[in-house]
């Protein structure tokens, strides 16, 4: 077994609970601004999350829920413009401080960095969204913690395709045996496993019932010393009594 060298993180739902109270709200604000009588409520957005990528999600919504809609101009350009407006609203929400990192995330990132592990992002969200989240939830210095931020359209096929992970590892000149992935969804683990990566899952309200049978460890959060995680699936021998995710546990998962 190769030695663990790098931690590769998904963003939405993994580093922060961005979907329900972030992206969903931003989509609705963009729709209203464009004069569209569309409202993605919480249950509908949960269904739409089966489609990865914001522009892809809007295209799916148009096809399945608004087939009679007449779009001005070129549909691809119109969707791209509307998605840029959505990103602007999302960044404004982050600036309002309403989307913190999930429990244990900042602690783990700092611990991994201090121990010399390499960090990367592998996500379908846009680079602007990643930047806004990290700058507002931690500070501008957090951007420098990640050697690679693989995000958005840098690869043509988004999750569940493994392309974004292959891209990140190629940029770092690492192979899957040297890395471990962190995800929150079924599409996410399909991507990470498709890239040959051992994977730790932290579920959220939208993904708790997803299929994570192939994950090495499934948790409700990374946890904190005074706020233990709930283990949904994992080997007791690997856990070894751990109550929150730290580098010692991650190394046992990687080598297990």
C-alpha positions as MATLAB code, in Angstrom:
seq = 'XXXXXXXXXXXXXXXXXXXXXXXXXXXXXXXXXXXXXXXXXXXXXXXXXXXXXXXXXXXXXXXXXXXXXXXXXXXXXXXXXXXXXXXXXXXXXXXXXXXXXXXXXXXXXXXXXXXXXXXXXXXXXXXXXXXXXXXXXXXXXXXXXXXXXXXXXXXXXXXXXXXXXXXXXXXXXXXXXXXXXXXXXXXXXXXXXXXXXXXXXXXXXXXXXXXXXXXXXXXXXXXXXXXXXXXXXXXXXXXXXXXXXXXXXXXXXXXX';
ca = [
       0.000    0.000    0.000;
       1.364    3.395   -1.036;
       1.727    6.022    1.668;
      -1.048    8.584    1.941;
       0.035   11.894    0.411;
      -3.079   13.903   -0.443;
      -6.667   14.573    0.592;
      -9.139   15.403   -2.205;
     -12.336   17.198   -1.190;
     -15.707   17.707   -2.790;
     -17.226   21.079   -1.842;
     -21.023   21.360   -1.915;
     -22.496   19.301    0.898;
     -19.068   18.066    1.999;
     -17.170   21.158    3.141;
     -20.347   23.175    3.742;
     -24.124   22.675    3.648;
     -24.359   24.865    0.591;
     -27.177   23.221   -1.314;
     -30.479   23.878    0.492;
     -29.795   27.339    1.920;
     -27.167   28.487   -0.576;
     -27.388   27.301   -4.163;
     -31.164   26.713   -4.051;
     -31.819   30.221   -2.753;
     -29.403   31.709   -5.302;
     -31.149   29.911   -8.172;
     -34.504   31.282   -7.003;
     -33.125   34.817   -6.725;
     -31.710   34.570  -10.248;
     -35.026   33.285  -11.566;
     -36.934   36.153   -9.936;
     -34.434   38.701  -11.238;
     -34.945   37.338  -14.764;
     -38.709   37.622  -14.415;
     -39.253   33.863  -14.297;
     -42.111   32.434  -12.221;
     -39.986   29.466  -11.172;
     -39.542   28.394   -7.555;
     -37.299   25.505   -6.562;
     -38.631   24.489   -3.163;
     -36.707   22.181   -0.821;
     -38.226   18.863   -2.004;
     -37.912   19.761   -5.707;
     -34.303   20.819   -5.283;
     -33.577   17.492   -3.614;
     -34.818   15.779   -6.781;
     -32.837   18.115   -9.041;
     -29.630   17.322   -7.157;
     -29.527   14.014   -9.012;
     -28.173   16.163  -11.867;
     -24.663   17.476  -11.183;
     -23.651   20.929  -12.395;
     -25.780   24.073  -12.191;
     -26.174   24.646  -15.937;
     -26.949   20.959  -16.422;
     -29.523   21.149  -13.615;
     -31.275   24.094  -15.253;
     -31.274   22.334  -18.620;
     -32.826   19.239  -17.008;
     -35.449   21.378  -15.257;
     -36.412   23.023  -18.542;
     -36.742   19.679  -20.295;
     -38.672   17.924  -17.538;
     -40.654   20.686  -15.806;
     -40.935   23.553  -18.308;
     -41.035   21.861  -21.741;
     -43.273   24.596  -23.190;
     -40.933   27.433  -22.149;
     -39.761   29.734  -24.953;
     -36.219   30.964  -24.404;
     -34.866   34.208  -25.828;
     -31.952   33.660  -28.193;
     -29.598   30.697  -28.065;
     -30.652   28.323  -25.230;
     -27.073   27.454  -24.211;
     -26.119   31.134  -23.995;
     -29.306   31.973  -22.087;
     -28.667   29.215  -19.551;
     -25.035   30.319  -19.165;
     -26.115   33.933  -18.532;
     -28.715   32.832  -15.984;
     -26.131   30.628  -14.269;
     -23.725   33.576  -14.003;
     -26.500   35.551  -12.294;
     -27.081   32.630   -9.946;
     -23.349   32.566   -9.082;
     -23.472   36.293   -8.314;
     -26.376   35.754   -5.915;
     -24.606   32.782   -4.326;
     -21.482   34.844   -3.697;
     -23.672   37.537   -2.112;
     -25.192   34.932    0.216;
     -21.717   33.788    1.230;
     -20.720   37.393    1.859;
     -23.645   37.653    4.256;
     -21.996   34.924    6.333;
     -24.901   32.546    6.104;
     -23.016   29.431    4.969;
     -20.316   28.270    7.423;
     -18.107   25.217    6.970;
     -19.498   21.989    8.390;
     -18.511   20.681   11.796;
     -14.868   19.652   11.954;
     -13.918   20.780    8.448;
     -11.633   23.704    9.273;
     -10.002   21.770   12.123;
      -9.251   18.835    9.829;
      -7.915   21.020    7.020;
      -5.546   22.771    9.409;
      -4.411   19.484   10.950;
      -3.741   17.907    7.561;
      -1.874   20.948    6.337;
       0.240   21.192    9.491;
       1.135   17.505    9.110;
       2.392   18.070    5.570;
      -0.415   16.446    3.611;
      -1.298   17.910    0.232;
      -4.841   19.195   -0.273;
      -6.980   19.542   -3.384;
     -10.531   20.348   -4.405;
     -12.443   18.160   -6.877;
     -15.905   19.593   -7.497;
     -18.523   20.316  -10.132;
     -19.241   23.785   -8.732;
     -17.581   26.817  -10.304;
     -14.148   28.122   -9.243;
     -15.846   31.386   -8.224;
     -18.118   29.489   -5.820;
     -15.147   27.683   -4.257;
     -13.261   30.944   -3.826;
     -16.252   32.717   -2.296;
     -16.919   29.897    0.168;
     -13.335   29.607    1.394;
     -12.738   33.355    1.610;
     -15.937   34.008    3.541;
     -15.979   30.904    5.760;
     -12.255   30.920    6.650;
     -10.392   33.822    5.054;
      -8.428   34.616    1.888;
      -5.487   32.540    3.141;
      -7.560   29.362    2.813;
      -7.204   29.435   -0.971;
      -3.474   28.821   -0.572;
      -4.105   25.666    1.439;
      -5.133   23.805   -1.728;
      -2.492   22.833   -4.241;
      -5.132   22.237   -6.926;
      -8.678   23.560   -7.209;
     -10.269   21.367   -9.872;
     -13.690   22.911  -10.388;
     -16.428   23.657  -12.878;
     -15.837   23.068  -16.555;
     -12.134   22.124  -16.486;
     -13.282   18.653  -17.569;
     -16.165   18.064  -20.004;
     -17.842   15.223  -18.068;
     -18.981   16.084  -14.539;
     -19.672   13.726  -11.653;
     -20.639   10.862  -11.591;
     -17.877   10.670  -14.209;
     -14.458   10.340  -12.519;
     -12.821   12.943  -14.774;
     -12.477   15.714  -12.170;
     -10.557   13.375   -9.861;
      -8.309   12.165  -12.674;
      -7.630   15.829  -13.511;
      -6.727   16.751   -9.918;
      -4.427   13.753   -9.465;
      -2.714   14.391  -12.801;
      -2.030   17.994  -11.765;
      -0.503   16.712   -8.512;
       1.416   13.880  -10.236;
      -0.155   11.371   -7.836;
      -1.913    8.057   -8.348;
      -5.102    6.920   -6.558;
      -3.217    4.760   -4.052;
      -1.588    7.934   -2.654;
      -4.885    9.785   -2.132;
      -8.209    9.628   -0.317;
     -11.453   11.364   -1.291;
     -14.177   13.050    0.757;
     -17.706   13.125   -0.652;
     -21.329   13.493    0.425;
     -23.471   12.036   -2.386;
     -24.047    8.975   -4.546;
     -22.888   10.813   -7.663;
     -19.819   11.897   -5.727;
     -18.819    8.417   -4.662;
     -19.434    7.088   -8.162;
     -16.886    9.666   -9.339;
     -14.310    9.005   -6.619;
     -14.606    5.223   -6.845;
     -14.500    5.453  -10.625;
     -11.140    7.150  -10.183;
      -9.931    4.316   -7.924;
     -10.032    6.315   -4.680;
     -10.825    5.172   -1.181;
     -13.622    7.438    0.008;
     -14.965    8.842    3.270;
     -18.567   10.056    3.152;
     -20.172   12.753    5.299;
     -23.910   12.777    4.625;
     -26.295   15.725    4.798;
     -30.071   16.065    4.830;
     -30.289   15.555    1.083;
     -27.968   12.547    0.863;
     -28.476   10.534    4.059;
     -30.444    7.861    2.180;
     -28.054    7.570   -0.788;
     -26.274    4.312   -1.608;
     -22.816    4.382   -0.018;
     -22.128    0.649    0.099;
     -18.735    1.130   -1.563;
     -17.509    3.775    0.912;
     -14.785    2.950    3.412;
     -16.467    5.083    6.095;
     -19.829    6.892    6.276;
     -20.327    9.623    8.902;
     -22.888   12.301    9.657;
     -20.073   14.886    9.925;
     -16.334   15.141   10.545;
     -17.147   15.880   14.177;
     -15.255   17.766   16.862;
     -13.692   16.661   20.166;
     -16.736   17.990   22.027;
     -19.190   17.159   19.213;
     -18.716   13.496   18.218;
     -19.694   12.214   14.808;
     -22.308    9.514   14.225;
     -20.935    6.483   12.401;
     -23.399    5.224    9.794;
     -21.068    2.613    8.314;
     -17.474    1.629    9.025;
     -15.187   -1.013   10.445;
     -14.965   -0.949   14.271;
     -11.322   -2.025   13.981;
     -10.517    0.964   11.768;
     -12.522    3.357   13.928;
     -10.698    2.137   17.042;
     -12.941    4.181   19.322;
     -12.537    7.452   17.407;
     -15.229   10.059   18.011;
     -14.206   12.620   15.383;
     -12.326   12.528   12.084;
      -8.630   13.292   12.385;
      -5.526   12.348   10.423;
      -4.922    9.258   12.555;
      -8.339    7.867   11.585;
      -7.930    8.915    7.953;
      -4.604    7.070    7.771;
      -6.224    3.926    9.202;
      -9.021    4.169    6.628;
      -6.466    4.609    3.838;
      -4.343    1.667    4.919;
      -7.221   -0.587    5.949;
];
